[in-house]
Every structure is written in C-alpha cells, then in structure tokens.
Amino acid sequence: MVKKINTPQVIAEVAERMGCYKKDTRELLEHFAAVIAEHVAKGERVSFKPLGIFYAQRSRRGRGTGQILLKFRAAKGIQRTVRATLEENKLDLE
C-alpha cells in the first residue's frame, strides 16, 4: 500500500528544511501553484527544472472529446531519483 502525504505535511516538511514559518511556506506554495495555473491557462508550457513541465492538452478523440487536461512531464533528474530510491528500498507501488 502506498503511503500518502497531504498538503499540511508537505508544508511542514518544507518549512522545517528551509527554517521558516509554515505560514510563509504555505503562501509561497500557493503563489507557485497560482503562477503555474495562470501561465498554463494562457496556453503556455511552464518548465520548472527540478520538477518538470506543466502544460495543457486536449483529450484524445473519443475520450471526453474537447476536454482540456492539465498534464505534467517529470524532469529526468527527479525520475532517476525516484526510481533509484524505489529500487533501493524495494518498494511496491500497488
């Protein structure tokens, strides 16, 4: 079973690593998400090197025809890190 981490836990961990207040961290992450949403809504691709690329795409024909989807393609660095850690810890994602 995959363990889940929620928004308050992410905020607490980032705040602890940065040595700042949770309130400031929450505000930063909210602004980060808003900037991504605004630019993707304009049809732009948002590239944030440590994570990857956020972009909008129409659904495939016959699958919710005409629907706009928010897509994300992970950066190679984060993919390598996640794969290596999963293999090292022999974690099963199902």
PDB file of C-alpha atoms in Angstrom:
ATOM      1  CA  MET A   1       0.000   0.000   0.000  1.00  0.00           C
ATOM      2  CA  VAL A   2       1.292   3.432  -0.950  1.00  0.00           C
ATOM      3  CA  LYS A   3       1.671   5.892   1.902  1.00  0.00           C
ATOM      4  CA  LYS A   4       0.121   9.320   1.252  1.00  0.00           C
ATOM      5  CA  ILE A   5       1.389  12.714   2.345  1.00  0.00           C
ATOM      6  CA  ASN A   6      -1.049  15.628   2.412  1.00  0.00           C
ATOM      7  CA  THR A   7      -0.641  19.379   1.914  1.00  0.00           C
ATOM      8  CA  PRO A   8      -0.090  20.315   5.580  1.00  0.00           C
ATOM      9  CA  GLN A   9       2.592  17.621   5.849  1.00  0.00           C
ATOM     10  CA  VAL A  10       4.362  18.907   2.724  1.00  0.00           C
ATOM     11  CA  ILE A  11       4.210  22.465   4.066  1.00  0.00           C
ATOM     12  CA  ALA A  12       5.576  21.394   7.458  1.00  0.00           C
ATOM     13  CA  GLU A  13       8.459  19.462   5.902  1.00  0.00           C
ATOM     14  CA  VAL A  14       9.434  22.269   3.505  1.00  0.00           C
ATOM     15  CA  ALA A  15       9.220  24.848   6.315  1.00  0.00           C
ATOM     16  CA  GLU A  16      11.439  22.691   8.524  1.00  0.00           C
ATOM     17  CA  ARG A  17      14.046  22.196   5.776  1.00  0.00           C
ATOM     18  CA  MET A  18      14.122  25.919   4.983  1.00  0.00           C
ATOM     19  CA  GLY A  19      13.991  27.050   8.602  1.00  0.00           C
ATOM     20  CA  CYS A  20      10.988  29.312   8.063  1.00  0.00           C
ATOM     21  CA  TYR A  21       7.405  29.587   9.249  1.00  0.00           C
ATOM     22  CA  LYS A  22       4.696  27.250   7.936  1.00  0.00           C
ATOM     23  CA  LYS A  23       2.539  30.282   7.126  1.00  0.00           C
ATOM     24  CA  ASP A  24       5.242  31.695   4.827  1.00  0.00           C
ATOM     25  CA  THR A  25       5.803  28.300   3.211  1.00  0.00           C
ATOM     26  CA  ARG A  26       2.073  27.850   2.571  1.00  0.00           C
ATOM     27  CA  GLU A  27       1.913  31.304   0.965  1.00  0.00           C
ATOM     28  CA  LEU A  28       4.946  30.573  -1.236  1.00  0.00           C
ATOM     29  CA  LEU A  29       3.496  27.262  -2.447  1.00  0.00           C
ATOM     30  CA  GLU A  30       0.097  28.858  -3.115  1.00  0.00           C
ATOM     31  CA  HIS A  31       1.773  31.555  -5.234  1.00  0.00           C
ATOM     32  CA  PHE A  32       3.844  28.902  -7.029  1.00  0.00           C
ATOM     33  CA  ALA A  33       0.677  26.956  -7.923  1.00  0.00           C
ATOM     34  CA  ALA A  34      -1.113  30.156  -8.999  1.00  0.00           C
ATOM     35  CA  VAL A  35       1.732  31.190 -11.327  1.00  0.00           C
ATOM     36  CA  ILE A  36       1.731  27.751 -12.949  1.00  0.00           C
ATOM     37  CA  ALA A  37      -2.072  27.778 -13.356  1.00  0.00           C
ATOM     38  CA  GLU A  38      -2.119  31.289 -14.849  1.00  0.00           C
ATOM     39  CA  HIS A  39       0.527  30.533 -17.463  1.00  0.00           C
ATOM     40  CA  VAL A  40      -0.862  27.113 -18.397  1.00  0.00           C
ATOM     41  CA  ALA A  41      -4.318  28.721 -18.753  1.00  0.00           C
ATOM     42  CA  LYS A  42      -2.764  31.072 -21.345  1.00  0.00           C
ATOM     43  CA  GLY A  43      -1.623  28.036 -23.328  1.00  0.00           C
ATOM     44  CA  GLU A  44       1.999  28.284 -22.208  1.00  0.00           C
ATOM     45  CA  ARG A  45       4.231  25.459 -21.051  1.00  0.00           C
ATOM     46  CA  VAL A  46       5.750  26.049 -17.632  1.00  0.00           C
ATOM     47  CA  SER A  47       9.157  24.479 -17.154  1.00  0.00           C
ATOM     48  CA  PHE A  48      10.450  24.256 -13.585  1.00  0.00           C
ATOM     49  CA  LYS A  49      13.717  22.327 -13.957  1.00  0.00           C
ATOM     50  CA  PRO A  50      13.762  20.489 -10.609  1.00  0.00           C
ATOM     51  CA  LEU A  51      10.226  19.110 -11.182  1.00  0.00           C
ATOM     52  CA  GLY A  52       9.370  19.098 -14.860  1.00  0.00           C
ATOM     53  CA  ILE A  53       6.987  20.691 -17.336  1.00  0.00           C
ATOM     54  CA  PHE A  54       3.338  21.632 -16.762  1.00  0.00           C
ATOM     55  CA  TYR A  55       1.102  22.132 -19.818  1.00  0.00           C
ATOM     56  CA  ALA A  56      -2.482  21.940 -21.111  1.00  0.00           C
ATOM     57  CA  GLN A  57      -3.598  19.437 -23.722  1.00  0.00           C
ATOM     58  CA  ARG A  58      -6.889  18.462 -25.329  1.00  0.00           C
ATOM     59  CA  SER A  59      -8.140  14.980 -24.520  1.00  0.00           C
ATOM     60  CA  ARG A  60      -7.783  12.341 -27.192  1.00  0.00           C
ATOM     61  CA  ARG A  61     -10.602  11.947 -29.666  1.00  0.00           C
ATOM     62  CA  GLY A  62     -13.357   9.749 -28.275  1.00  0.00           C
ATOM     63  CA  ARG A  63     -12.261  10.239 -24.671  1.00  0.00           C
ATOM     64  CA  GLY A  64     -14.085  13.215 -23.185  1.00  0.00           C
ATOM     65  CA  THR A  65     -13.890  14.917 -26.563  1.00  0.00           C
ATOM     66  CA  GLY A  66     -12.767  18.511 -26.357  1.00  0.00           C
ATOM     67  CA  GLN A  67     -11.858  18.387 -22.702  1.00  0.00           C
ATOM     68  CA  ILE A  68      -8.753  20.331 -21.662  1.00  0.00           C
ATOM     69  CA  LEU A  69      -6.401  18.368 -19.420  1.00  0.00           C
ATOM     70  CA  LEU A  70      -3.594  19.612 -17.200  1.00  0.00           C
ATOM     71  CA  LYS A  71      -0.551  17.492 -17.949  1.00  0.00           C
ATOM     72  CA  PHE A  72       2.812  17.119 -16.251  1.00  0.00           C
ATOM     73  CA  ARG A  73       6.025  15.588 -17.548  1.00  0.00           C
ATOM     74  CA  ALA A  74       8.571  14.902 -14.831  1.00  0.00           C
ATOM     75  CA  ALA A  75      12.167  16.048 -15.236  1.00  0.00           C
ATOM     76  CA  LYS A  76      14.707  13.301 -15.889  1.00  0.00           C
ATOM     77  CA  GLY A  77      16.591  14.086 -12.681  1.00  0.00           C
ATOM     78  CA  ILE A  78      13.571  13.586 -10.438  1.00  0.00           C
ATOM     79  CA  GLN A  79      12.603  10.434 -12.370  1.00  0.00           C
ATOM     80  CA  ARG A  80      16.070   8.952 -11.790  1.00  0.00           C
ATOM     81  CA  THR A  81      15.997   9.844  -8.095  1.00  0.00           C
ATOM     82  CA  VAL A  82      12.547   8.329  -7.548  1.00  0.00           C
ATOM     83  CA  ARG A  83      13.341   5.145  -9.487  1.00  0.00           C
ATOM     84  CA  ALA A  84      16.651   4.631  -7.681  1.00  0.00           C
ATOM     85  CA  THR A  85      15.057   5.167  -4.273  1.00  0.00           C
ATOM     86  CA  LEU A  86      12.151   2.817  -5.047  1.00  0.00           C
ATOM     87  CA  GLU A  87      14.530   0.111  -6.268  1.00  0.00           C
ATOM     88  CA  GLU A  88      16.894   0.611  -3.334  1.00  0.00           C
ATOM     89  CA  ASN A  89      14.065   0.283  -0.821  1.00  0.00           C
ATOM     90  CA  LYS A  90      12.328  -2.443  -2.865  1.00  0.00           C
ATOM     91  CA  LEU A  91       9.016  -0.604  -2.615  1.00  0.00           C
ATOM     92  CA  ASP A  92       5.936  -1.925  -4.385  1.00  0.00           C
ATOM     93  CA  LEU A  93       3.635   0.823  -5.639  1.00  0.00           C
ATOM     94  CA  GLU A  94       0.462  -1.265  -5.760  1.00  0.00           C
TER      95      GLU A  94
END
